[in-house]
Short mmCIF file of C-alpha atoms in Angstrom, two decimals:
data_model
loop_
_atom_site.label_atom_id
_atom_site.label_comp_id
_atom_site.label_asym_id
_atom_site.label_seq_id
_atom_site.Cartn_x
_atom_site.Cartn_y
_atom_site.Cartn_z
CA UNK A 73 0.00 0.00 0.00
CA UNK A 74 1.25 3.52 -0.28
CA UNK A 75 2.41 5.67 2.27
CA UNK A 76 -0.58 8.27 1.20
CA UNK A 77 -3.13 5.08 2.43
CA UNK A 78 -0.93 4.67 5.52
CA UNK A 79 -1.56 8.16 6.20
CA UNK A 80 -5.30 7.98 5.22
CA UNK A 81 -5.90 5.13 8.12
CA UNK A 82 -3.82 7.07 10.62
CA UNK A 83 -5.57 10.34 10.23
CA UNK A 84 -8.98 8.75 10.12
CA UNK A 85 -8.08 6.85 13.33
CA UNK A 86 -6.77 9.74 15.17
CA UNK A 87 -9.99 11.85 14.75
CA UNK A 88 -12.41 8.86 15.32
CA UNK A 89 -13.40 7.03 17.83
CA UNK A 90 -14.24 3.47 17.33
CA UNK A 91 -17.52 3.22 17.63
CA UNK A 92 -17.97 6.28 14.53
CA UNK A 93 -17.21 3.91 11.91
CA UNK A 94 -18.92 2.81 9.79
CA UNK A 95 -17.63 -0.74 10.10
CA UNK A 96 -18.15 -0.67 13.96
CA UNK A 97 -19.33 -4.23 15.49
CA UNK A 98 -20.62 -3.92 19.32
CA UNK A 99 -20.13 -7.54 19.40
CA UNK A 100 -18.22 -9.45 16.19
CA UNK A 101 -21.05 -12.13 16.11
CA UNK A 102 -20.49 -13.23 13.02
CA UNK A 103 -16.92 -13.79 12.92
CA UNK A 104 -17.00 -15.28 16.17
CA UNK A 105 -19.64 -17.94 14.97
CA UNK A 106 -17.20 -19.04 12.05
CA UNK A 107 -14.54 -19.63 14.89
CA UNK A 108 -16.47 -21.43 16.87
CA UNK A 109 -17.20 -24.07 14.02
CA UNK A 110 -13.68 -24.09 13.51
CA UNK A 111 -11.50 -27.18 15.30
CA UNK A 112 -8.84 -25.13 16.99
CA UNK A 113 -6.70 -25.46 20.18
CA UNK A 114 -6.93 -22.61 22.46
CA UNK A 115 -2.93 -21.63 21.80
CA UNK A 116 -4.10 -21.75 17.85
CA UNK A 117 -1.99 -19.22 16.03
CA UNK A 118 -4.22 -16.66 15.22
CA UNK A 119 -3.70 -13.44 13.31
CA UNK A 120 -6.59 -10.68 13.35
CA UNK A 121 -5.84 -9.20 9.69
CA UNK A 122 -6.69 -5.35 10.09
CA UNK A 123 -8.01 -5.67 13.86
CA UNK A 124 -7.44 -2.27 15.31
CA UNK A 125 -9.98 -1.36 17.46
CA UNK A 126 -12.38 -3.94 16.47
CA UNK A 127 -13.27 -6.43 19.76
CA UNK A 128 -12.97 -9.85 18.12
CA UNK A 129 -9.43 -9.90 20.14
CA UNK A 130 -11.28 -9.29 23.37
CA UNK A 131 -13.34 -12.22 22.68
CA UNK A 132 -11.26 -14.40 21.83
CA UNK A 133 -9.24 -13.29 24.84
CA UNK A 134 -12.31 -14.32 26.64
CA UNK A 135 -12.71 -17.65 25.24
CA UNK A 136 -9.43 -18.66 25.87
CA UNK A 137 -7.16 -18.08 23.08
CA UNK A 138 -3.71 -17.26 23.85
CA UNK A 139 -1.41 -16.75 20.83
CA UNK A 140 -3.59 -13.93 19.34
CA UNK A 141 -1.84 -11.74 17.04
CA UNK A 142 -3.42 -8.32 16.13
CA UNK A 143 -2.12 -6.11 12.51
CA UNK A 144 -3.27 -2.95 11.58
CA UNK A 145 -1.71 -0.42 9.45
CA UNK A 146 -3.02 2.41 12.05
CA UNK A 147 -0.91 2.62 15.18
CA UNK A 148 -3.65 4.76 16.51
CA UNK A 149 -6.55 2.26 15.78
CA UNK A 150 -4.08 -0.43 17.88
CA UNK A 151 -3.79 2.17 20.53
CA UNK A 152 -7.47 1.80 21.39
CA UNK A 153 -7.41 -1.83 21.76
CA UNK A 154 -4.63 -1.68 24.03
CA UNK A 155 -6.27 1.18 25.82
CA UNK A 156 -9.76 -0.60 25.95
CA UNK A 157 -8.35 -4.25 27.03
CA UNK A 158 -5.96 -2.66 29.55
CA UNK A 159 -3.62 -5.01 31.82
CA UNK A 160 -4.73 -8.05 29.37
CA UNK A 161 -3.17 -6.16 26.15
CA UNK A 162 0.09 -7.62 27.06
CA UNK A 163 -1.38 -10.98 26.51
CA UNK A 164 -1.59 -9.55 22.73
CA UNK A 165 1.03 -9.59 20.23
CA UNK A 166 0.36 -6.03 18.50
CA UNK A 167 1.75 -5.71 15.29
CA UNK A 168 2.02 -1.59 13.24
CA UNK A 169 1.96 -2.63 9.11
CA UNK A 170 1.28 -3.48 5.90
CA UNK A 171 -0.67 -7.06 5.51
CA UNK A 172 1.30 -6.63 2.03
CA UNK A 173 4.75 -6.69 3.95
CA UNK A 174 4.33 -7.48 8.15
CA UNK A 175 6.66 -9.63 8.68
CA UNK A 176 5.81 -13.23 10.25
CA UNK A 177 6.34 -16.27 10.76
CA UNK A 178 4.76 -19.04 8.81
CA UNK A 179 2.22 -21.79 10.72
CA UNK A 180 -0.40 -19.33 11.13
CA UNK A 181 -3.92 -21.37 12.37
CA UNK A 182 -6.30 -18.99 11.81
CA UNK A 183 -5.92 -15.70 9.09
CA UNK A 184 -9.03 -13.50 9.95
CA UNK A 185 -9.52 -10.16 8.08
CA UNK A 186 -12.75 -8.41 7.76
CA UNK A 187 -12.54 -5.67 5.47
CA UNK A 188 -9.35 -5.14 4.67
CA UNK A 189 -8.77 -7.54 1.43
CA UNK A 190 -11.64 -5.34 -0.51
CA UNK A 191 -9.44 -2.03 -0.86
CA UNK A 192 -7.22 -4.16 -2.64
CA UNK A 193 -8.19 -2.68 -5.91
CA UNK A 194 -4.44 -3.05 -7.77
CA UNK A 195 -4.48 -6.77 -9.04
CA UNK A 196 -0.55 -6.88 -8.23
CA UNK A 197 -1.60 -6.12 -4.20
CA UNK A 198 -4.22 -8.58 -4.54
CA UNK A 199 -2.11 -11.35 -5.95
CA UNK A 200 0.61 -10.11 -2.84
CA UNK A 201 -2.27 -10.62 -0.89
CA UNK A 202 -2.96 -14.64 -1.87
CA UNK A 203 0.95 -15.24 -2.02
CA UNK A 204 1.50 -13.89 1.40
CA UNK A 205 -1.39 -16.17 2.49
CA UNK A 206 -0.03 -19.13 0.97
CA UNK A 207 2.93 -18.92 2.53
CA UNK A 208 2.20 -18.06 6.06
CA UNK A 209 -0.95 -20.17 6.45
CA UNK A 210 -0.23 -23.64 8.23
CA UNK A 211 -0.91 -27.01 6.25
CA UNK A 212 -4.05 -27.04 8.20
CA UNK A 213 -4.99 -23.52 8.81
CA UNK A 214 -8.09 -21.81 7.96
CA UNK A 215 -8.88 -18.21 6.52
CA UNK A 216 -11.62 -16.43 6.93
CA UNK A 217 -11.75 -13.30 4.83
CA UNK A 218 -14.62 -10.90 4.84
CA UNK A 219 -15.83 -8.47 2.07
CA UNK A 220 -18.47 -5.78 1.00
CA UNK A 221 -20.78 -8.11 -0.82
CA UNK A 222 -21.85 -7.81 -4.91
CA UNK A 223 -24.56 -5.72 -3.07
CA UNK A 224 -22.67 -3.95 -0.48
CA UNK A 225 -21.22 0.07 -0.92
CA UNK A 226 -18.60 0.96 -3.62
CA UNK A 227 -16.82 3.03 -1.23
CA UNK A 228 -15.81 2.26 2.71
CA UNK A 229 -14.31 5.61 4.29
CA UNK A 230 -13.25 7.31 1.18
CA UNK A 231 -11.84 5.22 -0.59
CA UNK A 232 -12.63 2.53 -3.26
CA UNK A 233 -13.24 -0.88 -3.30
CA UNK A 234 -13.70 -4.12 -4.70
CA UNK A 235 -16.80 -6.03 -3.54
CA UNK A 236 -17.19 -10.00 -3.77
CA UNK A 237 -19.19 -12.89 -3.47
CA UNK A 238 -17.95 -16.11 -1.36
CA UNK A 239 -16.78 -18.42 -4.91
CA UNK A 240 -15.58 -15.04 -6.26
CA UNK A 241 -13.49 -13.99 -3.35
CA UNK A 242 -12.06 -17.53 -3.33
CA UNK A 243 -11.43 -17.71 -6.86
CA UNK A 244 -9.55 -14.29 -6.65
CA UNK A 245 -7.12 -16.10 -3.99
CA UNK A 246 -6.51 -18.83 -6.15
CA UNK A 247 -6.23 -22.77 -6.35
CA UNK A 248 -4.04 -22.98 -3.50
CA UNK A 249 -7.64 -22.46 -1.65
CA UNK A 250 -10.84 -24.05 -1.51
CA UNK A 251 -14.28 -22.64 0.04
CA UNK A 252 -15.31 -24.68 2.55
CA UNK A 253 -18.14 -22.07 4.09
CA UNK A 254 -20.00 -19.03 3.68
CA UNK A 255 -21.83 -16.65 5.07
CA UNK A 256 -23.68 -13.12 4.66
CA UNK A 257 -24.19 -10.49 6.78
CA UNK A 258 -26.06 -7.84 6.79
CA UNK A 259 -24.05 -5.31 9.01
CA UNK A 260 -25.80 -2.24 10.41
CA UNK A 261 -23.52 1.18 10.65
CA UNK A 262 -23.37 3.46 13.78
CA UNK A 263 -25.79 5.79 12.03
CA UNK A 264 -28.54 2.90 10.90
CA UNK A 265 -27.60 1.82 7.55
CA UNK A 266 -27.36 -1.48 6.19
CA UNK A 267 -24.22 -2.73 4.55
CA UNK A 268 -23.89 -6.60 3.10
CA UNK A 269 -20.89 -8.32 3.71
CA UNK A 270 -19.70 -11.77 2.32
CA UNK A 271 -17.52 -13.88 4.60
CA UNK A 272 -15.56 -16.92 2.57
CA UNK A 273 -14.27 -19.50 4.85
CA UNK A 274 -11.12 -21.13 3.06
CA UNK A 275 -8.95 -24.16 3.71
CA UNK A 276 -5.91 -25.16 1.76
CA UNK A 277 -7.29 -27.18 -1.44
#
């Protein structure tokens, strides 16, 4: 991504609060229910793709999870986890960058991002996007990746992007994948309005 994005997410994270975006969830339920139908130990490797301030980490915190790793290209959005989970934060691996270029190791269990892979509009990121995935996923980890659905918004805070169904999201990450699950949501904003998401659950193929 370039470093005018970078500084897009940081600005609109240091003069928002959390729960004024649009793609605030009270309570990740969706997400949440897709884990739970997942097979995973409770020190799973599990990387929040995109997290920030969202409260799937507190959650999973909750239900016992304890190699949770959140990225976010926003230090500020990060900042508000930290702030909001206080003394259990440092039970948190908290990771500033890229999903293009963080740096990780590979054997991840579980790759959750929920709107981050649909500003991906540059086919070069997106193919980044699948390598990366490919290569840091564990033989037996799953993905679950989240976009603005065929009939979701064309725009998410400014900026363009690329909407998808479940088979079309998987298709765009390639054969190294198959869809295994999916599931729609219809997610409402802080302000009342409706926007569809499509969540693809992948496994290696």
């Amino acid at each position: 991504m370039s470093e005018q994005t970078r500084a897009h997410w940081r600005d609109v994270w240091a003069d928002t609060a959390p729960d004024e975006v649009s793609w605030f969830q009270p309570e990740p339920a969706v997400s949440l229910a897709l884990i739970a139908g997942l097979d995973l130990s409770k020190a799973a490797r599990i990387v929040d793709v995109g997290g920030g301030a969202s409260r799937l980490v507190d959650r999973l915190l909750d239900d016992g999870y304890s190699n949770v790793t959140v990225l976010d290209i926003a230090e500020p959005a990060l900042a508000r986890a930290r702030e909001r989970l206080g003394d259990r934060a440092d039970g948190v691996d908290w990771l500033v960058g890229d999903v293009l270029e963080a740096e990780f190791e590979p054997g991840i269990d579980l790759w959750h991002d929920r709107a981050v892979f649909h500003f991906l509009t540059d086919a070069e990121d997106r193919a980044r996007y699948a390598e990366r995935l490919d290569q840091l996923l564990s033989p037996e980890g799953t993905a679950i990746v989240a976009t603005f659905s065929p009939e979701g918004p064309e725009r998410c805070s400014g900026l363009p992007v690329r909407r998808y169904d479940a088979e079309a999201l998987s298709a765009e990450l390639g054969e190294s994948f198959r869809l295994v699950h999916e599931r729609r949501e219809a997610h409402e904003t802080p302000w009342g309005d409706t926007q569809s998401f499509a969540y693809a659950v992948l496994e290696r193929a």
